[in-house]
Short mmCIF file of C-alpha atoms in Angstrom, two decimals:
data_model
loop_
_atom_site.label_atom_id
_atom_site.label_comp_id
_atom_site.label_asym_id
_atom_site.label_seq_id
_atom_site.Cartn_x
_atom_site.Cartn_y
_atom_site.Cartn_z
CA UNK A 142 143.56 107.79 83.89
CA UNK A 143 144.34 108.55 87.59
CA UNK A 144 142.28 109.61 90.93
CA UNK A 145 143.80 113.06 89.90
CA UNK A 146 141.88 113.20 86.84
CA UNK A 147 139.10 112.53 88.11
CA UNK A 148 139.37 114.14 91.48
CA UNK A 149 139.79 117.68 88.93
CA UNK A 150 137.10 117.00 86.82
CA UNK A 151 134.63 116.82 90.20
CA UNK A 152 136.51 119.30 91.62
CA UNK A 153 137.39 117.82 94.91
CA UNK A 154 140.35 116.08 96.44
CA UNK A 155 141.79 112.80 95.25
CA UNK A 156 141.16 112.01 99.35
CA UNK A 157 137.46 111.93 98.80
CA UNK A 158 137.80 110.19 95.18
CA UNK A 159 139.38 107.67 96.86
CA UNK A 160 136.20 107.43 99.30
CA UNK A 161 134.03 107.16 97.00
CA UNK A 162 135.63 104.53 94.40
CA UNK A 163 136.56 102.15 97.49
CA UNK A 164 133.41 102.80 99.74
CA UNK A 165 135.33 104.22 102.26
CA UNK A 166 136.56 104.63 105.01
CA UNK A 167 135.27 108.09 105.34
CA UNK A 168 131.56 108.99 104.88
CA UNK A 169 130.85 111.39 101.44
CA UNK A 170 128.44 113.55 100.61
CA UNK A 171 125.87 112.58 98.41
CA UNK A 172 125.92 115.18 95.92
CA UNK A 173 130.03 115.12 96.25
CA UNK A 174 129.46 110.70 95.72
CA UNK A 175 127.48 111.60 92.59
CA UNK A 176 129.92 113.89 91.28
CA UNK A 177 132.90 111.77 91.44
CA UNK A 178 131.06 108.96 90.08
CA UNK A 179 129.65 110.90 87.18
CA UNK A 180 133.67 112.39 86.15
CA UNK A 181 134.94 108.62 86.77
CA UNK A 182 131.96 107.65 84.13
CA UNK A 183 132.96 110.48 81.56
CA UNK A 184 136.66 109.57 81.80
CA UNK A 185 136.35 105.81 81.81
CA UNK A 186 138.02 105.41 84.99
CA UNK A 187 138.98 101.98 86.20
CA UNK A 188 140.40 101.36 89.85
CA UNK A 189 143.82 99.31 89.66
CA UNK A 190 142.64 96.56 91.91
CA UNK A 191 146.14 95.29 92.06
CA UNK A 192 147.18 98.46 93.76
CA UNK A 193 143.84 98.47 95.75
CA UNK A 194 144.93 94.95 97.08
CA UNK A 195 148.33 95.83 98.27
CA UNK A 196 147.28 98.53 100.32
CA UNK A 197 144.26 96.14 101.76
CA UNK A 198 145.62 92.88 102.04
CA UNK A 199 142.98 91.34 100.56
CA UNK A 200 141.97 90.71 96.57
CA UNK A 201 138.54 90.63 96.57
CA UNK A 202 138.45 87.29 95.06
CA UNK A 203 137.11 83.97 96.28
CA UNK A 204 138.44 80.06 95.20
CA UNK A 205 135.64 77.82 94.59
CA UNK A 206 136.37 74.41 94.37
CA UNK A 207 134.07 72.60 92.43
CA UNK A 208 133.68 68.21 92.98
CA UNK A 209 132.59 68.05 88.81
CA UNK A 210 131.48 71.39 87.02
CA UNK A 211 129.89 68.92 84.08
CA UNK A 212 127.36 67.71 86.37
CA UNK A 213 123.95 69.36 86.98
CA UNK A 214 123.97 68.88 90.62
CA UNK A 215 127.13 70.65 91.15
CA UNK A 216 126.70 73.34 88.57
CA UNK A 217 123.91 74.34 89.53
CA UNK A 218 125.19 74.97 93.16
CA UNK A 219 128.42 76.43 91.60
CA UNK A 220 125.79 78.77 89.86
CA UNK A 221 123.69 79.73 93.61
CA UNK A 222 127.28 80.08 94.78
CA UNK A 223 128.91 82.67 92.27
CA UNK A 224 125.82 85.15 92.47
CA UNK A 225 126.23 85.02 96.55
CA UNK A 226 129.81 86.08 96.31
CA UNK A 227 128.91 88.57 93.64
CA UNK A 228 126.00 90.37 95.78
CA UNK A 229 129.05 90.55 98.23
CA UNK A 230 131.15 92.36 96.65
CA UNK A 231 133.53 89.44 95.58
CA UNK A 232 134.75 87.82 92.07
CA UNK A 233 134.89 84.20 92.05
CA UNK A 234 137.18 82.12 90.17
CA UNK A 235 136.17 78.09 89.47
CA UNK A 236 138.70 75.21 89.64
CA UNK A 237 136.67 72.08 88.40
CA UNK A 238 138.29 68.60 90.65
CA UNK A 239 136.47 66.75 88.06
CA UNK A 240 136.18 63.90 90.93
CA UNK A 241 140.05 63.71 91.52
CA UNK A 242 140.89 64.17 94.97
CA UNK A 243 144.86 64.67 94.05
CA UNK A 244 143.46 67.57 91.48
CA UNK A 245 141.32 69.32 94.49
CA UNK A 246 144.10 69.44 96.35
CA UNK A 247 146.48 70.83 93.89
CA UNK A 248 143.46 73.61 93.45
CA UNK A 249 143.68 74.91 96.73
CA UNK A 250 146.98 75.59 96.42
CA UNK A 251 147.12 77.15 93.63
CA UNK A 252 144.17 79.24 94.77
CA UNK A 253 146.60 79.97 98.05
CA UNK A 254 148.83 81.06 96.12
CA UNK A 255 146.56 83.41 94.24
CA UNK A 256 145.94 84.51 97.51
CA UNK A 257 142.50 84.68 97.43
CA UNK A 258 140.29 85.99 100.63
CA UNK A 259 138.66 82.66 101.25
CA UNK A 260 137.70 79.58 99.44
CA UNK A 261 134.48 77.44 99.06
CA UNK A 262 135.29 74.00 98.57
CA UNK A 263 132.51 71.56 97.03
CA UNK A 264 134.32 68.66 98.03
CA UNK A 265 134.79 65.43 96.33
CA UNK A 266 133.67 62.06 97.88
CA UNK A 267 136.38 60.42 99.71
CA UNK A 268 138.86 63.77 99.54
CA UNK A 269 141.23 64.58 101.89
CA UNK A 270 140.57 67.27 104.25
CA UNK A 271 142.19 70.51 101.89
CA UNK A 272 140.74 73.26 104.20
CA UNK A 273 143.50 72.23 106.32
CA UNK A 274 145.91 73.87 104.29
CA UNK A 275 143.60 77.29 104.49
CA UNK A 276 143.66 77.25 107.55
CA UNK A 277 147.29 76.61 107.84
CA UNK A 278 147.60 79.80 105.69
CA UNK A 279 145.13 81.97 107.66
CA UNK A 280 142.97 81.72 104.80
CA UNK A 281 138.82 81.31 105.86
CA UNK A 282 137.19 78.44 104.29
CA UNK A 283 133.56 76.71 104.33
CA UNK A 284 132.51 73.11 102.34
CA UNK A 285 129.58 72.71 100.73
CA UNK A 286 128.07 69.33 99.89
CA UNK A 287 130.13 67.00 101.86
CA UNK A 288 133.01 67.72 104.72
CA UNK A 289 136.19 64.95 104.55
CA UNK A 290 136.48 62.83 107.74
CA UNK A 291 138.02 64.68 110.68
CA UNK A 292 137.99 67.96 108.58
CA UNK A 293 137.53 70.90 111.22
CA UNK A 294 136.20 73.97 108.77
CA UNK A 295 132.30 74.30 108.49
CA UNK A 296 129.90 72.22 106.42
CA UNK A 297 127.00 73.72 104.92
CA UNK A 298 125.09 70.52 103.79
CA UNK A 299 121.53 69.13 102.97
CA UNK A 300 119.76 66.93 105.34
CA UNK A 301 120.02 64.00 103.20
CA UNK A 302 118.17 61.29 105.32
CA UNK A 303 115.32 63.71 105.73
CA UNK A 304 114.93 63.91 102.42
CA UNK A 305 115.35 59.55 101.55
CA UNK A 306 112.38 59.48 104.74
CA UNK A 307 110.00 61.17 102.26
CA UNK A 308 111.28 60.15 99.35
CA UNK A 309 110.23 56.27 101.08
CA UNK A 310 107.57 57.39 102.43
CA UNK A 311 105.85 58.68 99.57
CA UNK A 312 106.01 55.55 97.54
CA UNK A 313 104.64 53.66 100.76
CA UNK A 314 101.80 55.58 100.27
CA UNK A 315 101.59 54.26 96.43
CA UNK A 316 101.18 50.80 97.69
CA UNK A 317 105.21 49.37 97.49
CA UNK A 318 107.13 48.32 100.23
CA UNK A 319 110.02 46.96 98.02
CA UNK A 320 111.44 50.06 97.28
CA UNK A 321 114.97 49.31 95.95
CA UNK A 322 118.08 52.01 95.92
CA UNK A 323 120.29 52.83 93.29
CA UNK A 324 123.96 54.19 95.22
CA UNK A 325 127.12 54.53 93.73
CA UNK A 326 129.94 52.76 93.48
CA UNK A 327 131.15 53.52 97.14
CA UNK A 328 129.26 54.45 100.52
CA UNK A 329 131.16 57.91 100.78
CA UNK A 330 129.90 61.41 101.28
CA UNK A 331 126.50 62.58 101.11
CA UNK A 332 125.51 59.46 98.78
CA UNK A 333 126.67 57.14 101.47
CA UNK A 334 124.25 58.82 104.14
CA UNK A 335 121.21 57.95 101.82
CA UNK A 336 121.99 55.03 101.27
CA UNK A 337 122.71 54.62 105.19
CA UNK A 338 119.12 56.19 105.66
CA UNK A 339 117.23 53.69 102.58
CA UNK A 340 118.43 50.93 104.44
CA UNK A 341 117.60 51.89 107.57
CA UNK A 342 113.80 52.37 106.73
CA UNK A 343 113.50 49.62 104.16
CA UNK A 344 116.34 46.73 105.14
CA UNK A 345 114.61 44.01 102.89
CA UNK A 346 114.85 45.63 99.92
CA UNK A 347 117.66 45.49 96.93
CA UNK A 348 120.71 47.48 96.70
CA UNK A 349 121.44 48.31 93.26
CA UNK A 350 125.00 50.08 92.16
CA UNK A 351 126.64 52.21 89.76
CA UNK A 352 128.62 55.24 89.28
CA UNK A 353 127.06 58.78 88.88
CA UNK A 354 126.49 58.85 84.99
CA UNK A 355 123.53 58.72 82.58
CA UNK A 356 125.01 56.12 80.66
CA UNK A 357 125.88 53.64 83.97
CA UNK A 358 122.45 53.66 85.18
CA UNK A 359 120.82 53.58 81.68
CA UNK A 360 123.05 50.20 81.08
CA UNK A 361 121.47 48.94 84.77
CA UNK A 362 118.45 49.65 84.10
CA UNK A 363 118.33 48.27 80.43
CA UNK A 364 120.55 44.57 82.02
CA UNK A 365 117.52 44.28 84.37
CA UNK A 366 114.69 44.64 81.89
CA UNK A 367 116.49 41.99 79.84
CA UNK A 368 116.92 39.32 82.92
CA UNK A 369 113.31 40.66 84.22
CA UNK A 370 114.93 42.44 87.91
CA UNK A 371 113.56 45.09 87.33
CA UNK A 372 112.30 46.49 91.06
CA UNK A 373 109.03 48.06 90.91
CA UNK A 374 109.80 50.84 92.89
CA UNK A 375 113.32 52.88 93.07
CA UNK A 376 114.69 55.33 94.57
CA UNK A 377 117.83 56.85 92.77
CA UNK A 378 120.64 58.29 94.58
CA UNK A 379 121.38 61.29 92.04
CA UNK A 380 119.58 62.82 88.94
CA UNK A 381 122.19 61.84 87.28
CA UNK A 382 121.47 57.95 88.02
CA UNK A 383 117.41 58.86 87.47
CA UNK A 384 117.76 60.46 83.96
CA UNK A 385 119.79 56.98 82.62
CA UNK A 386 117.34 54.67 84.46
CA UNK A 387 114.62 56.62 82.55
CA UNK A 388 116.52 56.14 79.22
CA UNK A 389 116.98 52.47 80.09
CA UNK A 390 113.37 52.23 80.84
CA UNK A 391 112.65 53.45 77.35
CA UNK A 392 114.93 51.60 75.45
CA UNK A 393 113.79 48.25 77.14
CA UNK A 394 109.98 48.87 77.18
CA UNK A 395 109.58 49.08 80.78
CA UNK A 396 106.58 52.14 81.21
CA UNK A 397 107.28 54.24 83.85
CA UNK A 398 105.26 54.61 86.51
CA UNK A 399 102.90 51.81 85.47
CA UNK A 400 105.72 49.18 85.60
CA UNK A 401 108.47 51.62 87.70
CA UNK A 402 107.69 54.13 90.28
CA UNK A 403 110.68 57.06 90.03
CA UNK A 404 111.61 58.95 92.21
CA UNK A 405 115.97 61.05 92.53
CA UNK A 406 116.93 62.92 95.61
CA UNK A 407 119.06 65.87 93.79
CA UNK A 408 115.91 67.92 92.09
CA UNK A 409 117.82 69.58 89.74
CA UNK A 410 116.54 71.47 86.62
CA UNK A 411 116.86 69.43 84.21
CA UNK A 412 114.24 66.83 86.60
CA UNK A 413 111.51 68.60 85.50
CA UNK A 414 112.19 68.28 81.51
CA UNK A 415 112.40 64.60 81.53
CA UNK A 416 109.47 62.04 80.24
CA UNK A 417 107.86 61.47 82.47
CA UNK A 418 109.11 64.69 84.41
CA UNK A 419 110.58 63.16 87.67
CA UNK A 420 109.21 63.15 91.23
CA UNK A 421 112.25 64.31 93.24
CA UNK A 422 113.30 65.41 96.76
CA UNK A 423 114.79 68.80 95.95
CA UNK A 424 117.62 70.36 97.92
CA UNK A 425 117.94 73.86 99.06
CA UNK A 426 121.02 74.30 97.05
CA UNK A 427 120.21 78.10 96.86
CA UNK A 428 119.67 78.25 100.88
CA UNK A 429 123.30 76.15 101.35
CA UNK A 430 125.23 78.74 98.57
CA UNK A 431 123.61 81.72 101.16
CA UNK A 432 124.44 80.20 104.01
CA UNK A 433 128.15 78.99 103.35
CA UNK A 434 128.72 82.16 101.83
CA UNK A 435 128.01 84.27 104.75
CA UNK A 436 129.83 81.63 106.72
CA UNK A 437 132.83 82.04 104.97
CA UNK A 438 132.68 86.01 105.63
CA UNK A 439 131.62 86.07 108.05
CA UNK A 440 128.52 88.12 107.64
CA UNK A 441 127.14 89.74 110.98
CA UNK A 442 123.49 88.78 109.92
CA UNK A 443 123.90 85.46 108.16
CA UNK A 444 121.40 83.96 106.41
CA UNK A 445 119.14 81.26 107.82
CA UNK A 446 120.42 77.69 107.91
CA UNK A 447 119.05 75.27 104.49
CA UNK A 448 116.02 73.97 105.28
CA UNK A 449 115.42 69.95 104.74
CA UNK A 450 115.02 69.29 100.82
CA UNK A 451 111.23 69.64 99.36
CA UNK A 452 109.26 66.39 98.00
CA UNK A 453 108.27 68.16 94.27
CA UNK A 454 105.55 65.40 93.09
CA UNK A 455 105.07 65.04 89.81
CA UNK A 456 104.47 61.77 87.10
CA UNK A 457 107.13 59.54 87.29
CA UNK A 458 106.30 58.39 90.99
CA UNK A 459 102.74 56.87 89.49
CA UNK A 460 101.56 60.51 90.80
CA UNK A 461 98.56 62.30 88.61
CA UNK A 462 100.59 65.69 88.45
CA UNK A 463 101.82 66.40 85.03
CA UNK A 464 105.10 67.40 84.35
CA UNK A 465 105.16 71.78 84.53
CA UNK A 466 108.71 73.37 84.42
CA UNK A 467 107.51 76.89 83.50
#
């Protein structure tokens, strides 16, 4: 099936299909745009995209770059991500890192060679700076999440010391000073700043470390139950972390809030389906997938920068509110 086909069953030129089926660059009637799109209907008519791309220069597809697509954080912002690009016109196509910097970087290339109109890249802790090698190819690209040291592309990022303030703050106002932190294994990326920020507004308190899984912080959590170091108050760096210390908690007979006020600083979904449902600081992941995306295109009326991350309150914070995810 060609533009000819279709152009005769409208009865108009293949000039003007071709106006209508790539949105330009001429102007069309309406009743002549409904036509062609009616015979294109009837005669199942794709566009060859590959063709369309030669002629353009561009494929209509974006590289996104994704830190770890198994964890909630990220896929969620993956998710806020894909639908921008989509409402733009663009298809997006999702290399998972998995928390290797070597297999980020071997992503963007591959994506470069694709040859793909831009790339979002949801960088990795500690990663080298792989927009370099977009830019080297004249390829546009944004991070989201984190930006590598002495990386010169944009950053579209939450305000995470903003968001450990409150998180501090609010358990002040439950009475405890000794708020203890729960980081990961390293003091990199956006995990590094709160931890930077915790310390800064409560230096007397205990650092506590592990890496980003369920089962690390459930195993930290359960350890300090059995030696009774257990802090009353804790602040985790990740849902992630927040989740296991909850499962810890369970397993080892610790209540929480009565004997553990909760609260995470990711506020992702699955945050409000725990037991107790956790009190988090929530970040404007759908704000920073707008935002980077109209970054990367550079979108004449961009959408407003993220706004700082929102306390949610609910029970695991020694709050009244009960949990309520629908």
């Amino acid at each position: 099936m060609t533009l000819a086909d279709v152009a005769r069953r409208a009865e108009t030129s293949t000039a003007v299909v071709s106006y209508v089926i790539n949105n330009g660059p001429r102007p069309v009637a309406a009743e002549t745009r409904e036509r062609v799109l009616a015979a294109a209907a009837e005669l199942g008519y794709r566009p060859n995209r590959v063709a369309s791309a030669l002629r353009s220069r561009t494929t209509g597809v974006v590289g996104l770059v994704l830190a770890d697509a198994q964890t909630p954080y990220f896929a969620t912002l993956a998710g806020h991500i894909e639908r921008a690009l989509d409402e733009r016109g663009k298809l997006t196509l999702i290399g998972n890192a998995g928390y290797a910097a070597d297999r980020q970087q071997d992503l963007v290339e591959r994506f470069l060679a694709a040859q793909v109109d831009g790339l979002v890249i949801v960088s990795a802790d500690g990663g080298a700076d792989v927009a370099a090698h977009a830019e080297e190819a004249g390829v546009p690209a944004v991070y989201v999440h984190h930006q590598p040291t002495e990386a010169h592309a944009p950053v579209i990022a939450a305000d995470n010391r903003t968001a450990v303030h409150e998180a501090v703050a609010h358990l002040r106002r439950h009475g405890h000073e000794r708020i203890a932190f729960l980081a990961g294994p390293h003091d990199i990326g956006p995990v590094g700043l709160r931890r930077q920020a915790w310390h800064a507004a409560v230096a007397d308190a205990e650092l506590l470390r592990c890496d980003y899984s369920r089962a690390a912080a459930a195993t930290v959590a359960e350890r300090r139950i059995t030696d009774g170091t257990m802090p009353r108050a804790l602040i985790t760096a990740t849902d992630e972390q927040a989740i296991g210390i909850l499962a810890g908690a369970w397993a080892g007979g610790l209540v929480v809030p009565d004997r553990l006020a909760l609260i995470s600083l990711d506020g992702t979904p699955d945050s409000a389906y725990t037991a107790p449902a956790l009190t988090v600081t929530q970040q404007p992941l759908h704000a920073m997938a707008e935002h980077a995306v109209d970054q990367l295109l550079g979108t004449s009326s961009p959408s407003p920068a993220p706004s700082a991350a929102t306390l949610i309150l609910r029970r695991s914070c020694g709050c009244d509110h009960r949990a309520s995810a629908l």
